[in-house]
Amino acid sequence: MKCTRTGRVNVPKYAKRIRRRVESVLDSEAITGTATTLMARHIRRVCSRIDWTHVGRDDLAAEVRSGQPVIMALWHGRLAVAPNGWDPDWGRLCVVTSAARPGRMVGGVMQRFGLETMPMRDRKSNTATSLQVARMARDGVSMGFAVDGPEGPARIAKSVPIDWARLTGCPIWLYSNSVERYRILPKVWDNMFSPKPGGRGVMLYRKWEVEVPKRLDDSTRECLRQKLQDDLDALSLEADRMMGHPDRIN
């Protein structure tokens, strides 16, 4: 490699070719398919050895089974056991993920739990994505969204669920979970936790009883975004305290 007078590093063409080939292998079904299958098996195995309590689950199931699609909102740091939070027998759920490799991996795990996924691309217009969400809602498909994803900042909600609720008329449901025994995954921006086998766990489902008006100015949107963030924080703290933790675990 050589540095130019501007300080930029010239990467040889052969290095670029090697990098593209490595990325192609990493993106292949042989690699990603195997990895997501193993991850899904691990989640099932660990979660099967936890004594779960569900609060609000029956109310959510009844609403979805009545034909009303919903928007599920959670923190990215609570994704590790989220695939177990939805029963495909209730209805279809499409989980919105990043189009980057980690997001595609998450999507692959969700698919192995009977869920659908929709990658959001940075270059794809918000209008196109919103129209796709509106079409899916008309077909009775619920949407799942980590409101601080895909790259944070952690526990800072985006306004996307608010905009989608305004567009589709779908109610927002808050979801969180916690366990007694866990570890924090190293070097992750949101301190995502991974459950350990044994002990208790809880999943909380709560309908967000806030009306989203059809017309939103910037001030109202920001007020609703902040309230969604505060309410999801409060739900996560409630789940953690039920598991004996004095503060939020992430």
CSV table of N, CA, C and O in Angstrom, one decimal, residues 4-5 19 22 50 90 96 101 106-107 137 146 148 173 177 196 200 233:
chain,number,residue,atom,x,y,z
A,4,THR,N,-0.7,8.6,-0.6
A,4,THR,CA,-0.7,9.7,-1.5
A,4,THR,C,-0.3,11.0,-0.8
A,4,THR,O,-0.2,11.0,0.5
A,5,ARG,N,-0.1,12.1,-1.5
A,5,ARG,CA,0.3,13.3,-0.8
A,5,ARG,C,-0.9,13.9,0.0
A,5,ARG,O,-0.6,14.7,0.9
A,19,ARG,N,-11.0,-8.9,-1.1
A,19,ARG,CA,-12.0,-8.5,-0.1
A,19,ARG,C,-13.4,-8.8,-0.7
A,19,ARG,O,-14.2,-9.3,0.1
A,22,VAL,N,-14.0,-12.5,-0.3
A,22,VAL,CA,-14.3,-12.9,1.1
A,22,VAL,C,-15.7,-12.5,1.5
A,22,VAL,O,-16.4,-13.3,2.1
A,50,ILE,N,-35.8,-21.9,30.6
A,50,ILE,CA,-36.2,-20.8,31.4
A,50,ILE,C,-37.7,-20.8,31.7
A,50,ILE,O,-38.5,-21.2,30.9
A,90,TRP,N,-50.9,-16.6,15.6
A,90,TRP,CA,-51.7,-15.4,15.8
A,90,TRP,C,-52.0,-14.7,14.4
A,90,TRP,O,-53.0,-14.2,14.2
A,96,VAL,N,-38.6,-5.7,10.6
A,96,VAL,CA,-37.8,-4.8,9.8
A,96,VAL,C,-36.3,-4.9,10.3
A,96,VAL,O,-36.1,-4.8,11.5
A,101,ARG,N,-25.0,-6.9,6.7
A,101,ARG,CA,-24.8,-8.3,7.0
A,101,ARG,C,-25.4,-8.7,8.4
A,101,ARG,O,-26.1,-9.7,8.5
A,106,VAL,N,-29.8,-11.4,11.6
A,106,VAL,CA,-31.0,-11.3,12.5
A,106,VAL,C,-32.2,-11.7,11.7
A,106,VAL,O,-33.1,-12.5,12.2
A,107,GLY,N,-32.4,-11.3,10.5
A,107,GLY,CA,-33.5,-11.7,9.7
A,107,GLY,C,-33.6,-13.2,9.5
A,107,GLY,O,-34.7,-13.8,9.5
A,137,ALA,N,-49.8,-3.8,5.8
A,137,ALA,CA,-50.9,-3.6,6.8
A,137,ALA,C,-52.2,-3.9,6.2
A,137,ALA,O,-53.1,-4.5,6.9
A,146,ALA,N,-37.2,-2.7,16.0
A,146,ALA,CA,-36.3,-2.2,17.1
A,146,ALA,C,-36.1,-0.7,16.9
A,146,ALA,O,-35.4,-0.3,16.0
A,148,ASP,N,-34.6,1.7,18.2
A,148,ASP,CA,-33.3,2.4,18.2
A,148,ASP,C,-32.3,1.7,17.3
A,148,ASP,O,-31.1,2.1,17.2
A,173,TRP,N,-47.8,-1.6,19.9
A,173,TRP,CA,-47.6,-2.4,21.1
A,173,TRP,C,-46.2,-2.4,21.5
A,173,TRP,O,-45.3,-2.6,20.7
A,177,ASN,N,-38.5,-7.7,27.5
A,177,ASN,CA,-38.2,-9.0,28.1
A,177,ASN,C,-37.0,-8.8,29.1
A,177,ASN,O,-36.2,-7.9,29.0
A,196,LYS,N,-28.9,-16.9,30.0
A,196,LYS,CA,-28.3,-18.1,30.3
A,196,LYS,C,-29.4,-19.1,30.7
A,196,LYS,O,-30.5,-18.7,31.2
A,200,ARG,N,-35.7,-17.7,36.0
A,200,ARG,CA,-36.9,-17.2,35.4
A,200,ARG,C,-36.7,-16.1,34.3
A,200,ARG,O,-35.6,-15.6,34.2
A,233,ASP,N,-38.7,2.5,27.8
A,233,ASP,CA,-37.7,2.5,28.9
A,233,ASP,C,-38.3,2.0,30.2
A,233,ASP,O,-37.8,1.2,30.9
